[in-house]
CSV table of C-alpha atoms and ligand atoms in Angstrom, one decimal:
chain,number,residue,atom,x,y,z
Y,1,MET,CA,-21.1,-16.0,-49.4
Y,2,LYS,CA,-22.7,-17.5,-46.3
Y,3,HIS,CA,-20.9,-16.9,-43.0
Y,4,ASP,CA,-20.2,-20.2,-41.2
Y,5,PRO,CA,-18.0,-20.1,-38.1
Y,6,GLN,CA,-17.7,-23.9,-38.3
Y,7,SER,CA,-16.2,-23.7,-41.7
Y,8,PRO,CA,-12.7,-25.1,-42.5
Y,9,TYR,CA,-11.7,-21.5,-43.2
Y,10,TYR,CA,-12.1,-20.6,-39.5
Y,11,SER,CA,-10.5,-23.7,-38.1
Y,12,GLU,CA,-7.5,-23.1,-40.3
Y,13,LEU,CA,-7.2,-19.5,-38.8
Y,14,GLY,CA,-7.2,-21.1,-35.4
Y,15,ARG,CA,-4.5,-23.6,-36.3
Y,16,LEU,CA,-2.4,-20.6,-37.5
Y,17,ARG,CA,-3.0,-18.9,-34.0
Y,18,PHE,CA,-5.1,-16.2,-35.6
Y,19,SER,CA,-8.4,-14.9,-34.3
Y,20,PRO,CA,-10.5,-12.9,-36.8
Y,21,GLY,CA,-11.0,-9.4,-35.5
Y,22,TRP,CA,-14.5,-9.3,-37.0
Y,23,ALA,CA,-15.7,-12.3,-35.0
Y,24,ARG,CA,-14.4,-11.8,-31.5
Y,25,PRO,CA,-16.2,-13.6,-28.7
Y,26,GLU,CA,-16.2,-10.4,-26.7
Y,27,PRO,CA,-15.2,-6.8,-27.6
Y,28,SER,CA,-11.6,-5.6,-26.9
Y,29,MET,CA,-12.6,-1.9,-26.6
Y,30,TRP,CA,-15.4,-0.1,-24.9
Y,31,PRO,CA,-16.8,3.4,-25.0
Y,32,GLU,CA,-15.8,3.9,-21.4
Y,33,PRO,CA,-14.4,1.6,-18.6
Y,34,THR,CA,-16.4,-1.4,-17.7
Y,35,PRO,CA,-14.4,-2.6,-14.7
Y,36,LYS,CA,-14.6,-6.3,-13.9
Y,37,PHE,CA,-13.4,-5.7,-10.3
Y,38,LYS,CA,-16.1,-5.1,-7.7
Y,39,PRO,CA,-16.3,-2.8,-4.7
Y,40,ALA,CA,-15.7,-5.0,-1.7
Y,41,VAL,CA,-15.1,-4.7,2.1
Y,42,TRP,CA,-12.8,-6.6,4.4
Y,43,ARG,CA,-13.0,-6.5,8.2
Y,44,PHE,CA,-10.0,-6.2,10.5
Y,45,ALA,CA,-11.8,-8.2,13.2
Y,46,SER,CA,-12.3,-11.2,10.9
Y,47,ALA,CA,-8.7,-11.0,9.8
Y,48,LYS,CA,-7.4,-10.8,13.3
Y,49,ARG,CA,-9.4,-13.9,14.4
Y,50,ALA,CA,-8.1,-15.8,11.4
Y,51,LEU,CA,-4.5,-14.6,11.8
Y,52,ASP,CA,-4.5,-15.5,15.6
Y,53,ALA,CA,-5.8,-18.9,14.7
Y,54,SER,CA,-3.0,-19.4,12.2
Y,55,HIS,CA,-0.6,-19.5,15.1
Y,56,ASN,CA,-1.8,-23.0,15.9
Y,57,MET,CA,-2.7,-24.0,12.4
Y,58,VAL,CA,0.4,-23.0,10.3
Y,59,PRO,CA,4.0,-23.3,11.4
Y,60,ALA,CA,6.1,-20.2,10.9
Y,61,GLU,CA,8.5,-22.1,8.6
Y,62,LEU,CA,5.6,-22.6,6.2
Y,63,THR,CA,5.0,-18.9,5.8
Y,64,GLU,CA,7.3,-16.3,4.3
Y,65,ARG,CA,4.8,-13.9,5.8
Y,66,ARG,CA,1.8,-14.5,8.1
Y,67,ASN,CA,-0.8,-12.7,6.0
Y,68,LEU,CA,-4.3,-12.9,4.6
Y,69,ILE,CA,-4.8,-11.5,1.1
Y,70,MET,CA,-7.9,-9.5,0.3
Y,71,VAL,CA,-9.0,-11.2,-2.9
Y,72,ASN,CA,-11.6,-9.3,-5.0
Y,73,PRO,CA,-14.6,-11.6,-5.4
Y,74,ILE,CA,-14.7,-11.8,-9.2
Y,75,GLU,CA,-14.6,-14.9,-11.2
Y,76,GLY,CA,-11.2,-16.3,-11.9
Y,77,ASN,CA,-9.4,-13.9,-9.5
Y,78,THR,CA,-7.2,-15.6,-6.9
Y,79,TYR,CA,-5.1,-12.7,-5.8
Y,80,ALA,CA,-5.7,-9.0,-6.7
Y,81,THR,CA,-7.7,-6.6,-4.6
Y,82,THR,CA,-8.1,-4.2,-7.6
Y,83,ARG,CA,-6.7,-4.5,-11.1
Y,84,THR,CA,-3.2,-3.1,-10.1
Y,85,LEU,CA,-3.1,-3.4,-6.3
Y,86,VAL,CA,-3.3,-6.0,-3.6
Y,87,ALA,CA,-3.9,-5.5,0.1
Y,88,ALA,CA,-3.3,-8.0,2.9
Y,89,TYR,CA,-3.6,-8.2,6.6
Y,90,GLN,CA,-0.4,-9.3,8.2
Y,91,CYS,CA,0.7,-10.1,11.7
Y,92,VAL,CA,4.0,-10.7,13.4
Y,93,MET,CA,3.5,-12.5,16.7
Y,94,ALA,CA,5.4,-11.7,19.9
Y,95,GLY,CA,9.0,-12.8,19.6
Y,96,GLU,CA,8.6,-13.7,15.9
Y,97,SER,CA,10.2,-12.1,12.9
Y,98,ALA,CA,9.6,-12.2,9.1
Y,99,ARG,CA,12.8,-12.9,7.1
Y,100,THR,CA,14.4,-10.2,5.0
Y,101,HIS,CA,13.7,-10.2,1.3
Y,102,ARG,CA,13.3,-7.8,-1.6
Y,103,HIS,CA,11.2,-7.6,-4.8
Y,104,SER,CA,10.5,-5.5,-7.8
Y,105,ALA,CA,7.0,-4.8,-6.5
Y,106,ALA,CA,6.7,-1.8,-4.2
Y,107,ALA,CA,5.1,-2.2,-0.8
Y,108,LEU,CA,3.9,-0.1,2.1
Y,109,ARG,CA,2.0,-0.9,5.2
Y,110,LEU,CA,-0.4,0.9,7.6
Y,111,VAL,CA,0.2,-0.2,11.2
Y,112,LEU,CA,-3.0,-1.1,13.0
Y,113,ALA,CA,-1.9,-2.5,16.3
Y,114,SER,CA,1.6,-2.8,17.8
Y,115,LYS,CA,3.7,-2.3,20.9
Y,116,PRO,CA,7.2,-0.7,21.1
Y,117,GLY,CA,9.7,-3.2,19.9
Y,118,THR,CA,7.9,-3.8,16.6
Y,119,TYR,CA,9.9,-2.6,13.6
Y,120,THR,CA,10.9,-3.2,10.0
Y,121,ILE,CA,14.5,-3.2,8.9
Y,122,VAL,CA,14.6,-1.3,5.6
Y,123,ASN,CA,17.9,-1.4,3.8
Y,124,GLY,CA,19.7,-1.7,7.2
Y,125,ALA,CA,17.7,1.1,8.9
Y,126,ARG,CA,15.5,0.2,11.9
Y,127,VAL,CA,12.0,1.7,11.2
Y,128,ASP,CA,9.8,1.6,14.3
Y,129,MET,CA,6.2,0.7,13.7
Y,130,ALA,CA,3.6,2.4,15.9
Y,131,PRO,CA,-0.2,2.3,15.3
Y,132,GLY,CA,-1.1,4.8,12.6
Y,133,ASP,CA,2.4,4.8,11.0
Y,134,VAL,CA,2.8,4.2,7.3
Y,135,VAL,CA,6.0,2.3,6.6
Y,136,LEU,CA,7.4,2.3,3.0
Y,137,THR,CA,9.5,-0.3,1.3
Y,138,PRO,CA,9.9,0.9,-2.3
Y,139,ALA,CA,10.7,-1.6,-5.0
Y,140,TRP,CA,13.9,-3.6,-4.5
Y,141,SER,CA,14.5,-2.4,-1.0
Y,142,TRP,CA,15.5,-5.1,1.6
Y,143,HIS,CA,12.9,-5.5,4.3
Y,144,GLY,CA,12.2,-7.8,7.2
Y,145,HIS,CA,9.9,-7.4,10.2
Y,146,VAL,CA,10.6,-7.9,13.9
Y,147,ASN,CA,8.3,-8.0,16.9
Y,148,GLU,CA,10.3,-7.9,20.2
Y,149,SER,CA,7.2,-6.9,22.2
Y,150,ASP,CA,5.0,-9.3,24.1
Y,151,GLU,CA,1.9,-8.8,21.9
Y,152,THR,CA,1.0,-9.6,18.3
Y,153,SER,CA,1.4,-6.7,15.9
Y,154,TYR,CA,-1.0,-6.2,13.0
Y,155,TRP,CA,-0.9,-4.1,9.8
Y,156,ILE,CA,-2.2,-3.8,6.3
Y,157,ASP,CA,0.2,-4.4,3.4
Y,158,PHE,CA,-0.4,-2.6,0.1
Y,159,LEU,CA,1.5,-3.7,-3.0
Y,160,ASP,CA,1.5,-3.2,-6.7
Y,161,ILE,CA,2.1,-6.9,-7.3
Y,162,PRO,CA,-0.9,-7.4,-9.7
Y,163,PHE,CA,0.5,-4.6,-12.0
Y,164,VAL,CA,4.1,-6.0,-11.8
Y,165,GLN,CA,2.7,-9.5,-12.6
Y,166,LEU,CA,0.9,-8.0,-15.6
Y,167,THR,CA,4.2,-6.6,-16.9
Y,168,GLU,CA,6.0,-9.9,-16.2
Y,169,ALA,CA,8.8,-7.8,-14.6
Y,170,MET,CA,8.7,-9.6,-11.3
Y,171,PHE,CA,11.9,-10.3,-9.4
Y,172,PHE,CA,12.2,-11.6,-5.9
Y,173,GLU,CA,15.3,-12.3,-3.8
Y,174,PRO,CA,15.6,-13.7,-0.2
Y,175,TYR,CA,18.4,-12.0,1.9
Y,176,PRO,CA,21.6,-13.9,0.8
Y,177,ALA,CA,22.7,-14.6,4.3
Y,178,GLY,CA,19.3,-15.8,5.3
Y,179,GLY,CA,17.2,-14.6,8.2
Y,180,LEU,CA,17.2,-10.9,9.0
Y,181,GLU,CA,19.3,-8.2,7.6
Y,182,PRO,CA,21.5,-6.7,10.3
Y,183,ILE,CA,20.6,-3.2,11.6
Y,184,THR,CA,23.3,-0.7,10.5
Y,185,THR,CA,21.6,2.6,11.3
Y,186,HIS,CA,19.0,4.0,13.8
Y,187,ARG,CA,18.7,7.3,12.1
Y,188,SER,CA,15.1,8.5,11.5
Y,189,SER,CA,14.0,7.1,8.2
Y,190,PRO,CA,12.0,8.8,5.4
Y,191,MET,CA,10.3,5.4,5.1
Y,192,ARG,CA,8.3,6.0,8.3
Y,193,ILE,CA,5.4,8.4,8.0
Y,194,PRO,CA,3.5,9.0,11.3
Y,195,SER,CA,-0.1,9.8,10.3
Y,196,GLY,CA,-0.8,12.2,13.2
Y,197,GLU,CA,2.2,14.4,12.3
Y,198,ALA,CA,1.4,14.3,8.6
Y,199,LEU,CA,-2.0,15.7,9.2
Y,200,GLY,CA,-0.9,18.3,11.8
Y,201,GLY,CA,-3.2,19.7,14.5
Y,202,GLY,CA,-6.9,20.7,14.2
Y,203,ARG,CA,-9.9,18.8,13.2
Y,204,GLU,CA,-10.9,20.5,10.0
Y,205,ALA,CA,-11.3,18.5,6.8
Y,206,LYS,CA,-7.9,17.9,5.2
Y,207,THR,CA,-6.4,15.6,2.6
Y,208,VAL,CA,-2.6,15.4,2.5
Y,209,GLU,CA,-0.4,13.3,0.2
Y,210,VAL,CA,2.3,11.4,2.0
Y,211,GLY,CA,5.5,9.9,0.6
Y,212,ALA,CA,4.9,11.7,-2.7
Y,213,GLY,CA,7.2,10.5,-5.5
Y,214,ILE,CA,8.9,7.8,-3.5
Y,215,MET,CA,7.1,5.0,-5.3
Y,216,PRO,CA,6.4,5.4,-9.0
Y,217,THR,CA,3.2,3.3,-9.0
Y,218,ILE,CA,1.4,4.1,-5.8
Y,219,ALA,CA,0.1,7.3,-4.2
Y,220,MET,CA,-0.9,7.6,-0.5
Y,221,HIS,CA,-3.2,10.1,1.0
Y,222,LEU,CA,-4.3,10.8,4.6
Y,223,ILE,CA,-7.9,12.1,4.7
Y,224,ARG,CA,-9.2,13.8,7.9
Y,225,GLN,CA,-12.9,14.1,8.0
Y,226,PRO,CA,-14.6,15.9,10.9
Y,227,ALA,CA,-17.9,14.4,12.3
Y,228,GLY,CA,-20.8,15.0,9.9
Y,229,SER,CA,-18.6,15.7,6.8
Y,230,ARG,CA,-19.0,14.0,3.4
Y,231,ILE,CA,-16.7,13.6,0.4
Y,232,ASP,CA,-18.0,12.8,-3.0
Y,233,VAL,CA,-15.7,11.2,-5.6
Y,234,GLY,CA,-16.7,11.1,-9.3
Y,235,LYS,CA,-15.8,8.5,-11.9
Y,236,THR,CA,-12.1,8.1,-12.3
Y,237,THR,CA,-9.9,5.5,-13.9
Y,238,VAL,CA,-7.9,5.5,-10.7
Y,239,ASN,CA,-8.3,2.5,-8.4
Y,240,HIS,CA,-8.7,3.2,-4.7
Y,241,LEU,CA,-8.2,1.3,-1.5
Y,242,TYR,CA,-9.4,3.0,1.7
Y,243,ALA,CA,-8.6,1.9,5.2
Y,244,VAL,CA,-10.0,3.6,8.3
Y,245,ALA,CA,-7.1,4.7,10.6
Y,246,ARG,CA,-9.3,6.4,13.2
Y,247,GLY,CA,-13.0,6.8,13.8
Y,248,GLN,CA,-15.4,5.3,11.3
Y,249,ALA,CA,-16.7,6.0,7.8
Y,250,ARG,CA,-19.7,5.1,5.8
Y,251,PHE,CA,-19.0,4.3,2.2
Y,252,GLU,CA,-21.7,4.4,-0.5
Y,253,VAL,CA,-20.4,3.1,-3.8
Y,254,GLU,CA,-22.1,3.1,-7.1
Y,255,GLY,CA,-23.6,-0.4,-7.7
Y,256,GLY,CA,-25.3,-0.6,-4.3
Y,257,LEU,CA,-22.5,-1.1,-1.7
Y,258,ASP,CA,-23.3,0.9,1.5
Y,259,GLU,CA,-21.3,-0.1,4.6
Y,260,VAL,CA,-19.8,1.5,7.7
Y,261,LEU,CA,-16.2,0.7,8.2
Y,262,GLY,CA,-14.3,0.9,11.5
Y,263,VAL,CA,-10.6,1.1,12.3
Y,264,GLY,CA,-8.6,-1.3,10.3
Y,265,ASP,CA,-11.4,-2.2,7.9
Y,266,LEU,CA,-10.7,-1.8,4.2
Y,267,ILE,CA,-12.7,-1.1,1.1
Y,268,ALA,CA,-11.7,-1.5,-2.5
Y,269,VAL,CA,-13.3,0.9,-4.9
Y,270,PRO,CA,-12.3,-0.1,-8.5
Y,271,CYS,CA,-12.1,2.4,-11.2
Y,272,TRP,CA,-15.1,4.2,-12.7
Y,273,HIS,CA,-17.3,3.8,-9.5
Y,274,THR,CA,-18.6,7.0,-8.0
Y,275,HIS,CA,-18.6,6.9,-4.3
Y,276,ALA,CA,-19.3,9.0,-1.2
Y,277,ILE,CA,-17.6,8.9,2.2
Y,278,GLU,CA,-19.5,10.1,5.3
Y,279,ALA,CA,-17.9,10.4,8.7
Y,280,PRO,CA,-20.3,10.0,11.6
Y,281,GLU,CA,-17.4,11.0,14.0
Y,282,ASP,CA,-14.0,12.6,13.6
Y,283,THR,CA,-12.3,10.2,11.3
Y,284,VAL,CA,-8.9,9.6,9.5
Y,285,ILE,CA,-8.8,7.5,6.4
Y,286,PHE,CA,-5.7,6.2,4.6
Y,287,ARG,CA,-6.1,6.0,0.9
Y,288,VAL,CA,-3.9,4.1,-1.4
Y,289,SER,CA,-4.2,4.4,-5.2
Y,290,ASP,CA,-2.5,3.7,-8.5
Y,291,GLU,CA,-2.9,7.3,-9.6
Y,292,PRO,CA,0.8,7.9,-10.4
Y,293,LEU,CA,0.9,4.9,-12.6
Y,294,LEU,CA,-2.2,5.9,-14.6
Y,295,THR,CA,-1.0,9.5,-14.8
Y,296,LYS,CA,2.4,8.5,-16.2
Y,297,LEU,CA,0.8,6.3,-18.8
Y,298,GLY,CA,-1.7,9.0,-19.8
Y,299,LEU,CA,-4.6,6.9,-18.6
Y,300,ALA,CA,-5.7,9.1,-15.7
Y,301,ARG,CA,-9.2,10.3,-16.7
Y,302,THR,CA,-12.4,11.4,-15.0
Y,303,GLY,CA,-15.9,12.0,-16.1
Y,304,GLY,CA,-18.9,10.0,-17.1
Y,305,GLY,CA,-21.4,12.0,-15.0
Y,306,SER,CA,-23.1,10.1,-12.2
L,401,FE2,FE1,8.0,-8.1,1.0
């Protein structure tokens, strides 16, 4: 019998909401990952200029958060930085605050610039935010940001929102009383990880995991690279976001990306892209990944040669 995709047989399948598995417009499985997401770089200096300009352009009432989302430049994407993670530059201007809320997506932030008087209230605990600090707000924890200093504070937010959206398990709740949650404790919080202390003294190459096990979907690592060192990363199904916390780093990523990043710059390295990181000076890099998620699901896998 002659195959005719225009035949009444196929239109009847469509009417019944069936798609014949033998005539898919594109395959649903591949021999190995063929990621749609691309390696891409975002610059803190560009974000800072745009965020500063937002002060005059966008009234605070219009923004739940004053942030700029790093949207991966692939067709049809309007939000995600990698398949499971999103990153954004955020600022809180002097004297401003960002109202308390909570959500089923997990979040963390790397502080880039701040003066004393900048803090996040996490479940009633005041968590101070100094440059280089990593501040965690695991899923469903109340959090609001305050800047009582006289200068704008900036940080990078990292969240698993694209993954939570995929699962359709998103919940969001503003603080019932409105505004900011009151501070009920000043005790030191496990939600604050100072990067300098986490890495300890010395200048030798070192990679430490921080906040291990606190968030089920996201892993965080601090990577110290002395001047002249190089790290090679092979193919992995793990998606990586790297932000430079100190110094500078040259990233060469499979596919042709070759760029030097300074403090506060971020690069997305989607899964299955080999990459190399060179440090022309003593450098600290903060890495965020979806490794725990993939490991739990049995999807963490490496290989593929170069
Ligand atoms: Fe939030």
